[in-house]
Coordinates of C-alpha atoms in Angstrom, one line a residue:
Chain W
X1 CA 107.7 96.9 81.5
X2 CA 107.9 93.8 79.6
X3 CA 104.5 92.2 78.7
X4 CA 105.2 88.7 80.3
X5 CA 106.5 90.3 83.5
X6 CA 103.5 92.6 83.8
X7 CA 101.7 89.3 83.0
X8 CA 103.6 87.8 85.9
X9 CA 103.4 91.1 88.0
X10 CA 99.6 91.4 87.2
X11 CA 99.1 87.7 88.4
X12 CA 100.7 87.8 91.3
X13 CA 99.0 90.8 92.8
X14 CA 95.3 89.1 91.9
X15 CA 96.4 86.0 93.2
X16 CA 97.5 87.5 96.3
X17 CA 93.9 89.4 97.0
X18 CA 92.4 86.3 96.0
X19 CA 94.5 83.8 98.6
X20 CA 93.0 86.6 101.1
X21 CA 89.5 86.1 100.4
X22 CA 89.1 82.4 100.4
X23 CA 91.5 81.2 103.1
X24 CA 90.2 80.2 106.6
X25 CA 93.6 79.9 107.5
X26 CA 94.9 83.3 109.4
X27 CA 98.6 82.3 107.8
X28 CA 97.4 82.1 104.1
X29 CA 95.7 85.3 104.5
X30 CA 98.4 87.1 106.0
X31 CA 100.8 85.4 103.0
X32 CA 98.2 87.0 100.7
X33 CA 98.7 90.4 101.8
X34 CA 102.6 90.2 101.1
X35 CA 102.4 88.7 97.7
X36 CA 99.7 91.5 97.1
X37 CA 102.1 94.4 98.4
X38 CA 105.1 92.7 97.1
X39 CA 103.6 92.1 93.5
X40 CA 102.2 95.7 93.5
X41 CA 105.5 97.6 94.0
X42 CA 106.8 97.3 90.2
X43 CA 103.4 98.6 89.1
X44 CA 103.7 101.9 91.6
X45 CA 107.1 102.4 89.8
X46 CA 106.4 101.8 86.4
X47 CA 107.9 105.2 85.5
X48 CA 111.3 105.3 86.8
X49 CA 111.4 108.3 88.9
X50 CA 112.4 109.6 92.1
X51 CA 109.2 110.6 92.7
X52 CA 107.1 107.2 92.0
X53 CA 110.0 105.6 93.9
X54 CA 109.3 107.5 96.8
X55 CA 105.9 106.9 96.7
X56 CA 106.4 103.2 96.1
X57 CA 108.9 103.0 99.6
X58 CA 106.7 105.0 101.4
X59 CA 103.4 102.4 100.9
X60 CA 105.6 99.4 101.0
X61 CA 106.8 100.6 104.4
X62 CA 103.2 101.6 105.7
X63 CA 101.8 98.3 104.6
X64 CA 104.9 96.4 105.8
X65 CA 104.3 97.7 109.7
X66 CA 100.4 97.1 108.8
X67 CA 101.5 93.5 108.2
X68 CA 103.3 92.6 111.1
X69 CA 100.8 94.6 113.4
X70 CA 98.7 92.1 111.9
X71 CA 100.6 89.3 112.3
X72 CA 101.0 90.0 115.8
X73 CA 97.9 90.0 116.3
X74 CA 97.0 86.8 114.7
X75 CA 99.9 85.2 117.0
X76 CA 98.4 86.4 119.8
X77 CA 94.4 85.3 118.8
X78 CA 96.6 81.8 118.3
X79 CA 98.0 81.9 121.8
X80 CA 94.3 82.8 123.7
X81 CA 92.4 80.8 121.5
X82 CA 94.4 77.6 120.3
X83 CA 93.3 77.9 116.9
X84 CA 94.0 79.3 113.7
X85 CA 90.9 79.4 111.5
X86 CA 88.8 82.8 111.2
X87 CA 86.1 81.3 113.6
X88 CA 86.4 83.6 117.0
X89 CA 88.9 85.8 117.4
X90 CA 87.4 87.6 120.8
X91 CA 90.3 88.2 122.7
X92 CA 90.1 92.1 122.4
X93 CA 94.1 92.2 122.2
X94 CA 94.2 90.6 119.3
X95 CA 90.7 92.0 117.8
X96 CA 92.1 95.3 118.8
X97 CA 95.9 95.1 116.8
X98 CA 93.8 93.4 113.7
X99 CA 91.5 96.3 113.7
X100 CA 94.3 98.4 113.6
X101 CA 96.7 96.9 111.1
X102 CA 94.1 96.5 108.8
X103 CA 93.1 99.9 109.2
X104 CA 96.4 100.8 108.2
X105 CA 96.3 99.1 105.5
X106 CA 92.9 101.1 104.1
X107 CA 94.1 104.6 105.0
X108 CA 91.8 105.2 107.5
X109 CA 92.4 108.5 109.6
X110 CA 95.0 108.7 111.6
X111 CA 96.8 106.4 109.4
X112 CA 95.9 108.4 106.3
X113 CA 99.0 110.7 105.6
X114 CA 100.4 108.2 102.6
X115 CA 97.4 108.3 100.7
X116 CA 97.8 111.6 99.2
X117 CA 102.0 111.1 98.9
X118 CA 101.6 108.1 97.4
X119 CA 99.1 108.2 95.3
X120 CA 100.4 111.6 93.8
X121 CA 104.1 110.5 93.3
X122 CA 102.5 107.1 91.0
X123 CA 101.1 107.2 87.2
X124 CA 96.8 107.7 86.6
X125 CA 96.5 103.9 86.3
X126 CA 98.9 102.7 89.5
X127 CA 96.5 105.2 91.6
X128 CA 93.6 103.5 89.8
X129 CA 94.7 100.2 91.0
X130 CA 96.0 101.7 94.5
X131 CA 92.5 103.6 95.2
X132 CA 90.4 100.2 93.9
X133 CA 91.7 97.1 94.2
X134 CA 94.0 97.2 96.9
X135 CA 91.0 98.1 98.9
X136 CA 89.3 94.7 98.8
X137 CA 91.4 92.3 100.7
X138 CA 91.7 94.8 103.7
X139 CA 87.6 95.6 103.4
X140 CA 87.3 90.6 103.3
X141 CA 88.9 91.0 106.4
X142 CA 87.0 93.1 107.9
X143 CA 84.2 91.7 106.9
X144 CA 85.1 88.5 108.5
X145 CA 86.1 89.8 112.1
X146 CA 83.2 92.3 112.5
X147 CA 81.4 90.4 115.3
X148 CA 84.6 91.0 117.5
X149 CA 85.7 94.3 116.3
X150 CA 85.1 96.4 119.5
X151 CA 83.1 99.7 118.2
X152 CA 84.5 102.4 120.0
X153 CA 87.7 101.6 118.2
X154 CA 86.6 101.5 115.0
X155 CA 83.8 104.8 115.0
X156 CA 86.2 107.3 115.8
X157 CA 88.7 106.3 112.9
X158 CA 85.9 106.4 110.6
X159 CA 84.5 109.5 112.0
X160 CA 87.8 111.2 111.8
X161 CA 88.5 109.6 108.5
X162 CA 85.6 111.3 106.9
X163 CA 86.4 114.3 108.5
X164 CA 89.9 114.8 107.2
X165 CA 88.9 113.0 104.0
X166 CA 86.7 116.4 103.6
X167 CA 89.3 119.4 105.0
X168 CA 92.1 117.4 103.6
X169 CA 91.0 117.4 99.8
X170 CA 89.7 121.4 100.3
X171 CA 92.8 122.7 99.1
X172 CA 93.9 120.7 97.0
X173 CA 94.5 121.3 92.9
X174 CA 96.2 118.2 91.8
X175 CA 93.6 115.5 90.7
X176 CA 95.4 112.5 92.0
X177 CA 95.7 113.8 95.6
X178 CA 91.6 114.8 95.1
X179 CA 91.0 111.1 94.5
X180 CA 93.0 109.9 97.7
X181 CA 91.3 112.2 100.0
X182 CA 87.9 110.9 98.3
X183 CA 89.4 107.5 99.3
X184 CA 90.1 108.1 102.5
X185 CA 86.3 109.8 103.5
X186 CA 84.6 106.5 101.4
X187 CA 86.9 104.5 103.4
X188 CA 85.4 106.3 106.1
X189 CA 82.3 105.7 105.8
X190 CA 82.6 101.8 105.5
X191 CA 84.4 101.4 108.2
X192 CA 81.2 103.0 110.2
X193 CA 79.1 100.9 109.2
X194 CA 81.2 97.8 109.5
X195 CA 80.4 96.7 113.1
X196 CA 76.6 97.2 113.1
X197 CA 76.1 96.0 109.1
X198 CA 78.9 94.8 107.1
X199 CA 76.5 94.0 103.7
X200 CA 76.5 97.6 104.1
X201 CA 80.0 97.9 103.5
X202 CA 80.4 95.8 100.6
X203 CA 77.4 97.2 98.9
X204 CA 79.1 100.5 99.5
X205 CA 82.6 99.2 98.5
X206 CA 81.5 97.8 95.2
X207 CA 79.7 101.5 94.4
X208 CA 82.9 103.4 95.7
X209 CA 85.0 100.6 93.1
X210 CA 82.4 101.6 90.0
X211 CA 82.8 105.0 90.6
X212 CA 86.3 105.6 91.2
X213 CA 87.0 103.6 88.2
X214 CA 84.9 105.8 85.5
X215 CA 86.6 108.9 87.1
X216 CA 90.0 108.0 86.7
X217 CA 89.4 106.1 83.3
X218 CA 87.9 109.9 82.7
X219 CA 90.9 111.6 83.9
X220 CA 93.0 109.2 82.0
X221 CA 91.1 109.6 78.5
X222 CA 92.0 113.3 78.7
X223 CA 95.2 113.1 79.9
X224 CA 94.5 115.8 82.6
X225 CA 95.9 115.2 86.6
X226 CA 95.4 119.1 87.2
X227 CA 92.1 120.6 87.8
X228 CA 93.4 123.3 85.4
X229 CA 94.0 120.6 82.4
X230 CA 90.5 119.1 83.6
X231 CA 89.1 122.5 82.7
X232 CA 90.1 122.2 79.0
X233 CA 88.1 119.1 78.3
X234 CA 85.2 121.1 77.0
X235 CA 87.6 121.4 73.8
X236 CA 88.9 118.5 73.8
X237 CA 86.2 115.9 74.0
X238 CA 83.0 117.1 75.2
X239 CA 81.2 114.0 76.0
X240 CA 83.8 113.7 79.0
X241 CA 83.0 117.1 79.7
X242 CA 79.2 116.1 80.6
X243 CA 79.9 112.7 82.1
X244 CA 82.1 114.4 84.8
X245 CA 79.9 116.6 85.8
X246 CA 77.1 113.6 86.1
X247 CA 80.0 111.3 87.8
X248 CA 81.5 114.1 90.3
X249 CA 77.4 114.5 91.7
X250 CA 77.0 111.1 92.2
X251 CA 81.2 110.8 94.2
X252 CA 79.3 113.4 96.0
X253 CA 76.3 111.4 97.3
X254 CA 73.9 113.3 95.7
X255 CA 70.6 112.0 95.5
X256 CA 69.2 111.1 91.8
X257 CA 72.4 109.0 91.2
X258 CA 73.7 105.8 92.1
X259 CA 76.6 107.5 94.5
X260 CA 73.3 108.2 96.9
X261 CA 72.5 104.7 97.8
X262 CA 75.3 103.7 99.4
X263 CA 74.7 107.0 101.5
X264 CA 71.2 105.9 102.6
X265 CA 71.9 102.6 103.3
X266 CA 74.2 103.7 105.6
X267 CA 72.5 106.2 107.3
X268 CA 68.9 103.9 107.4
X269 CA 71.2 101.4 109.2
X270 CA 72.9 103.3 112.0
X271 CA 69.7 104.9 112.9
X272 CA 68.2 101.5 112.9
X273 CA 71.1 101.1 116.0
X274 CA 70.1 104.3 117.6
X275 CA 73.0 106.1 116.9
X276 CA 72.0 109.7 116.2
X277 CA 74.9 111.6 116.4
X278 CA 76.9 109.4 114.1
X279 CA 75.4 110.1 111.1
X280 CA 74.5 113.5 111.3
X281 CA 78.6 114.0 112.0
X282 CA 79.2 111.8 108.8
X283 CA 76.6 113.3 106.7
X284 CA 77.9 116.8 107.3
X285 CA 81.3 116.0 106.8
X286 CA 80.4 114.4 103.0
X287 CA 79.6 118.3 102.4
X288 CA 83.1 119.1 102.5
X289 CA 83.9 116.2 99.8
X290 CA 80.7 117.6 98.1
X291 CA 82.6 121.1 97.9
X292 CA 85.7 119.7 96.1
X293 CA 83.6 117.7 93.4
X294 CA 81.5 120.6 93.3
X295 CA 84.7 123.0 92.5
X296 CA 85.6 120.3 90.1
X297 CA 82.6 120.4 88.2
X298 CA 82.5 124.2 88.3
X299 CA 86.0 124.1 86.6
X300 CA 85.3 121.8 84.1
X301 CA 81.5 121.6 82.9
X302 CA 80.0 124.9 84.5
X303 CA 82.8 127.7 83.3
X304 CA 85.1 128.5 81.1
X305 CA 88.6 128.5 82.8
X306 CA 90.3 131.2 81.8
X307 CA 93.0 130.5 79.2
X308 CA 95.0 131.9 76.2
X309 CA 92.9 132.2 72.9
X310 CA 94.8 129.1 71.0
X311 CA 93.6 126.6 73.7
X312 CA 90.1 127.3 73.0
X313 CA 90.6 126.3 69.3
X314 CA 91.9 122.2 69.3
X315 CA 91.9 119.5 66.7
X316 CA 89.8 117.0 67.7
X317 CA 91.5 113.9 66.9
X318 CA 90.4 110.4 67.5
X319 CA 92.0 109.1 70.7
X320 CA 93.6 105.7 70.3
X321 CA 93.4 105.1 74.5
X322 CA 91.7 101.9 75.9
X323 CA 89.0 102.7 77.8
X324 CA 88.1 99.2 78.9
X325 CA 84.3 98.8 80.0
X326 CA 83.7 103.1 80.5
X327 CA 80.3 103.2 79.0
X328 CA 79.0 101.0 81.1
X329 CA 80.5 102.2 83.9
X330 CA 79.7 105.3 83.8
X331 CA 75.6 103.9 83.6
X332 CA 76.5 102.3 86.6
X333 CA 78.1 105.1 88.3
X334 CA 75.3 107.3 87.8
X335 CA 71.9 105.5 87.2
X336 CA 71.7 102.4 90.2
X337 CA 69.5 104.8 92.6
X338 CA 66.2 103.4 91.1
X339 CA 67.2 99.6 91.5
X340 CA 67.5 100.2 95.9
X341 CA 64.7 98.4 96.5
X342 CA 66.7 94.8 95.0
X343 CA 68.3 95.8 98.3
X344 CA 65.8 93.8 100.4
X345 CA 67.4 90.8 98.9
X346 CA 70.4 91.2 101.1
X347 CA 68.4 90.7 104.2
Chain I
X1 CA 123.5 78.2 133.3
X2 CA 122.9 75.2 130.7
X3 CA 119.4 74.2 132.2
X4 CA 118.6 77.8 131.8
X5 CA 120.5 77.9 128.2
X6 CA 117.5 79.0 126.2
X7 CA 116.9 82.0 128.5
X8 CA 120.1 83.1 127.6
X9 CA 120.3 82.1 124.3
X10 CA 117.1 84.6 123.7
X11 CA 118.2 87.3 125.8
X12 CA 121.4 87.3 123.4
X13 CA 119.0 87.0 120.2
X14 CA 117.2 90.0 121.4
X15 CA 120.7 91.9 122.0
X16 CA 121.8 91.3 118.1
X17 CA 118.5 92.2 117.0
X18 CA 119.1 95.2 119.0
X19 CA 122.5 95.8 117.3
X20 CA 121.1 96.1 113.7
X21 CA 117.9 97.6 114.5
X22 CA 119.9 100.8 115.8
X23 CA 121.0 101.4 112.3
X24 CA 124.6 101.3 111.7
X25 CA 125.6 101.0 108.2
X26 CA 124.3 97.6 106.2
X27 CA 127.6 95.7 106.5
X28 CA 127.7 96.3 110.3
X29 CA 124.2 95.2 110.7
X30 CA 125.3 92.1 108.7
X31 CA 127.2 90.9 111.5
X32 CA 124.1 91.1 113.6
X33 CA 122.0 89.3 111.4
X34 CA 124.7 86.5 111.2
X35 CA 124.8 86.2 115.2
X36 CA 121.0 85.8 115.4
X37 CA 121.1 83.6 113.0
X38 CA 123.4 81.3 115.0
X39 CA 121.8 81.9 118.3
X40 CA 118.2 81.4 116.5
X41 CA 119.5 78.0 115.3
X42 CA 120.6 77.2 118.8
X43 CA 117.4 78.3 120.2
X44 CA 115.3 75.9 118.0
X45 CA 118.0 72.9 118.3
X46 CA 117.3 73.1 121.9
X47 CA 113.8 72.5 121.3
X48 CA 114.2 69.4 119.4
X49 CA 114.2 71.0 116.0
X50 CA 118.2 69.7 114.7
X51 CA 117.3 69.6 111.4
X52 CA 115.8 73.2 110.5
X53 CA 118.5 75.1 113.0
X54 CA 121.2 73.5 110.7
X55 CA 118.9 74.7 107.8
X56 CA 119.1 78.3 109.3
X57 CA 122.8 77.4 109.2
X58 CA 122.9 76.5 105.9
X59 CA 120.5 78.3 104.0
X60 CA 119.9 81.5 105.8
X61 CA 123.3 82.6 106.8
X62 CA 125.2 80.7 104.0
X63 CA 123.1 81.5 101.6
X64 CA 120.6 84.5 102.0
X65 CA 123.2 86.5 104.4
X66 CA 126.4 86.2 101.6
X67 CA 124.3 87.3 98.8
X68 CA 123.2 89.9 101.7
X69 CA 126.7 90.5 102.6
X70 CA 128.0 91.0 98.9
X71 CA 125.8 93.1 97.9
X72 CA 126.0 95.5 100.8
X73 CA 129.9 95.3 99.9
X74 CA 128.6 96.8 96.5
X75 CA 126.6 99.6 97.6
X76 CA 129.2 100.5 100.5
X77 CA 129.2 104.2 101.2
X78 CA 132.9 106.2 101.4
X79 CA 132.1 106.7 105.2
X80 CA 129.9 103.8 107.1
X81 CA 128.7 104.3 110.3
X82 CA 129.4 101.7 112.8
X83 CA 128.6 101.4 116.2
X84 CA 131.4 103.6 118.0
X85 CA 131.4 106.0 115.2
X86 CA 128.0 107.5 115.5
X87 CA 126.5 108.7 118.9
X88 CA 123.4 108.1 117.3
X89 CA 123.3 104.6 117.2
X90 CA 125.5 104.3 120.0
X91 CA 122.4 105.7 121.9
X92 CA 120.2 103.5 120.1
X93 CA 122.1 100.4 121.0
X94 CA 123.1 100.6 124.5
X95 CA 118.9 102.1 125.4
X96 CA 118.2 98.4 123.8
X97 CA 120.6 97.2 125.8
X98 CA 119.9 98.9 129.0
X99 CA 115.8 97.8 128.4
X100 CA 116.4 94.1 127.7
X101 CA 118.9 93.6 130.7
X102 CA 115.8 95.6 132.8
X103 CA 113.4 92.9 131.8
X104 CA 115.9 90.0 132.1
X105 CA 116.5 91.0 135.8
X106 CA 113.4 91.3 136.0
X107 CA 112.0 88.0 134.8
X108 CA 115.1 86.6 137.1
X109 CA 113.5 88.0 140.3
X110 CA 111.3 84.9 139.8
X111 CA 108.6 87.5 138.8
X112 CA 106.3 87.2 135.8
X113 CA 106.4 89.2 133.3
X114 CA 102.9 90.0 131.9
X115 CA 103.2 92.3 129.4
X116 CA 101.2 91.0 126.2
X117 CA 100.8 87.3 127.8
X118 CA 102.0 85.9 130.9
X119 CA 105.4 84.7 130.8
X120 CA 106.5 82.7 134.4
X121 CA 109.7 83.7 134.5
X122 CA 112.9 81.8 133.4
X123 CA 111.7 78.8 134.8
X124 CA 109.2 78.7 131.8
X125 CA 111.6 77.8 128.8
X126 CA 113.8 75.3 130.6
X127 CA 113.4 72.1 128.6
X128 CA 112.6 69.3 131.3
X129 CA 112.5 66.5 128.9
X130 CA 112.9 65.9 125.0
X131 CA 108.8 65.0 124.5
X132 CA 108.0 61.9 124.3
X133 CA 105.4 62.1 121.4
X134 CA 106.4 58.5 120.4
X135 CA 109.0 57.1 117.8
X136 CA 109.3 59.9 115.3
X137 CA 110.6 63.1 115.8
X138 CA 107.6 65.7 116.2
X139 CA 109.8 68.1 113.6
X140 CA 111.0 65.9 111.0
X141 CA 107.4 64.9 111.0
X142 CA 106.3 68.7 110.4
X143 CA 108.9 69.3 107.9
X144 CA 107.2 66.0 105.8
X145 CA 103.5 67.1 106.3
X146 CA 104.6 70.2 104.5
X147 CA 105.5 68.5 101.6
X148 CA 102.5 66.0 101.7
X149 CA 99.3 67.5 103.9
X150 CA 100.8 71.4 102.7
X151 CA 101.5 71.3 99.0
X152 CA 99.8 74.4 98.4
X153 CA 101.6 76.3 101.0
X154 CA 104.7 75.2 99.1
X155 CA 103.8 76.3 96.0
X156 CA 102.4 79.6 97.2
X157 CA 106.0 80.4 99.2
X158 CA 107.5 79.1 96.2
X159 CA 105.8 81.5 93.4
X160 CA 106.4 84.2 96.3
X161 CA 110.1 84.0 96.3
X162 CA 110.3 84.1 92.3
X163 CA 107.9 87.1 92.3
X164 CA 110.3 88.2 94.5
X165 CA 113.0 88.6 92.3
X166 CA 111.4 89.4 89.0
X167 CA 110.3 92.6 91.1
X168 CA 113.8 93.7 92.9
X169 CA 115.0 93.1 89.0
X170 CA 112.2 95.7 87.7
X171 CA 112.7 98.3 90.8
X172 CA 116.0 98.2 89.9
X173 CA 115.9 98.2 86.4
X174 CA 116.2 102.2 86.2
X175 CA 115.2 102.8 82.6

């Protein structure tokens, strides 16, 4: 693409999330969410393929039908309640269709079948900005209505989203779809905590953003969207080696790195509502994402994959890719477990 | 008939919707868009709104739908499907058919019909008097606030519609 239209492109779609989170107005946000999926379309094609193409009709689709839900929903908080600022949207019609577009719009299960389509059929860096960004304006929202959002809607989606999240990525090889079923348990997981603790959420959004971006900026570096390619790293720049194996614990939840907090948090609060069941569903179901990093890792950091002899001699050359920002990031993904306690300062 | 004219007006503007959304081929739906565009600017005339149903007019049908219309003439396929031609969408359109004359019957019982919100029946959209909300009209007053009190509005639609068409020209750029 042309660098002033990806300029333009680019704009648009940051523009778009942005009108989302600062409006009051329910028409402004809902004009943000088109110029965000409109703007986003070119970047899903940016190969010209029947594949991406594909991809790119099926998620304009989904979050086209996501959008009017929505819209119908805000028409119909506009007909009970008079008014159309953010304030109180409490007729459950209305709370009910917003829970569900907006759900839609995240990937939450059982609205979870494009993720893996779409975010396969698109380049590393239009999943990067599909699995990240695209993710905020949906999560503002939420954020916003969670005093209304009626809670036996919302639990079972995320329940079930975690759950297929976990089966869903079991079998899978290709990296990309890996990432969207990682996506769609995370997504999972904030929408549990949503109703009872929405500082919760973000804290866990703005983890899940950190760490999904070192792991594709990783994937990206070496080029690799198969676990098989992921296993030759070891040759070709060991450093990435090492920091996958430190990044694919942490996507895991696993205690000494940052990936646990969000984990904790979560759990600490929903037992703080005397829900018992809940998390002990959702924690055991983030052992099934566990397995998959854990196969990843295997592959790449743990073993040797078996390959021909002249793949385990490369040149190393020096990479001229942009990793933008991937040292620290990776920090971040991995070492944020010790600074918990600054947590009190959401209270 | 012409104090219950918007009742009819919308039972025909759910009928055309009806007519493109059971998928004959784009030039047939064309002619559906184009009659609910003229019923939808006789639906908001009645309500006092002149000035944007003749905008519909204008800029909708003669503008949007013949840019619609010619380019559906340029992507025509050797065999369309039209609305006798396929059972498929013969199906489609007379089930539409068949369920919107069901709830106009219905709702001309004298019943309400309460399906999302309460609608009271036919009696409810018969215009009783123009609404007397002073010298100026209410709508020509809307259409100036959102050039005054709704300047960002306009320039948000306005940067939406160019973004628009910078990205139907890179989707279908093809190389």
């Amino acid at each position: 693409m042309k660098p002033p239209i990806l300029i333009t492109i680019m704009f648009t779609m940051v523009a778009g999330t942005t009108i989302v989170l600062t409006s009051s107005h329910w028409l402004t946000i809902w004009i943000g969410f088109e110029m965000n999926l409109l703007a986003i379309i070119p970047i899903l094609m940016k190969k010209h393929n029947p594949r991406a193409t594909e991809a790119a009709t099926k998620y304009f689709l989904m979050q086209a039908t996501a959008s009017m839900l929505l819209m119908m929903g805000i028409i119909i908080n506009l007909l009970h309640s008079g008014q159309w600022t953010m304030s109180k949207n409490t007729n459950p019609m209305a709370s009910t269709m917003m829970t569900i577009a907006l759900a839609m719009k995240l990937g939450l299960a059982p609205f979870h079948f494009w993720v893996p389509e779409v975010t396969q059929g698109i380049p590393m860096s239009s999943g990067l900005i599909l699995l990240t960004w695209q993710k905020i304006a949906p999560l503002s929202i939420l954020y916003q209505i969670s005093p209304t959002i009626n809670p036996n809607l919302l639990m079972p989606m995320a329940i079930a989203s975690v759950l297929v999240g976990g089966w869903g990525g079991l079998n899978q090889t290709q990296l990309r779809k890996i990432l969207a079923y990682s996506s769609i348990a995370h997504m999972g997981w904030m929408a549990a905590i949503t109703p009872y603790n929405p500082t919760m959420m973000i804290l866990n959004l703005m983890i899940y953003i950190i760490m999904t971006l070192t792991t594709f900026m990783l994937f990206m570096h070496s080029s690799s969207t198969t676990t098989s390619s992921l296993s030759q790293t070891w040759n070709k720049t060991p450093l990435t080696t090492a920091l996958i194996l430190a990044l694919m614990m942490s996507l895991g939840g696993l205690p000494p790195l940052s990936g646990f907090t969000p984990k904790w948090m979560i759990i600490q609060e929903l037992t703080k509502n005397e829900m018992i069941t809940t998390p002990t569903l959702l924690a055991t179901t983030a052992l099934l994402n566990l397995y998959f990093y854990m196969r990843l890792t295997y592959a790449t950091a743990l073993t040797m994959f078996p390959s021909t002899n002249n793949m385990k001699m490369k040149w190393q050359f020096n990479t001229t890719k942009k990793m933008i920002l991937l040292p620290p990031l990776t920090v971040l993904s991995t070492l944020l477990l010790p600074l918990t306690p600054l947590m009190s300062i959401l209270d | 008939m012409t104090t219950h004219i918007v009742f009819v007006l919308s039972t025909i503007f759910v009928v055309s919707f009806v007519s493109f959304s059971s998928k004959p081929s784009p030039i047939y739906g064309g002619f559906g868009l184009i009659v609910a565009g003229g019923i939808g600017c006789g639906i908001v005339s009645n309500f006092g709104g002149s000035f944007l149903g003749l905008m519909v007019f204008l800029i909708y049908l003669g503008g949007m739908l013949v840019v619609f219309g010619y380019t559906a003439a340029m992507a025509t396929e050797p065999y369309p499907e039209a609305w006798v031609s396929s059972k498929a969408v013969l199906a489609m359109f007379i089930t539409g058919v068949l369920a919107e004359l069901l709830v106009a019957c219905y709702v001309l019982e004298g019943n309400e019909v309460e399906v999302v919100f309460k609608f009271n029946g036919a009696g409810d959209w018969v215009i009783y008097d123009t609404g007397d909300s002073g010298f100026f009209s209410e709508e020509a007053m809307g259409v100036a606030a959102l050039y005054s009190y709704g300047t960002w509005l306009v320039i948000v639609t306005g940067w939406s519609l160019f973004t628009g068409v910078l990205v139907i020209m890179e989707i279908t750029r093809g190389n």
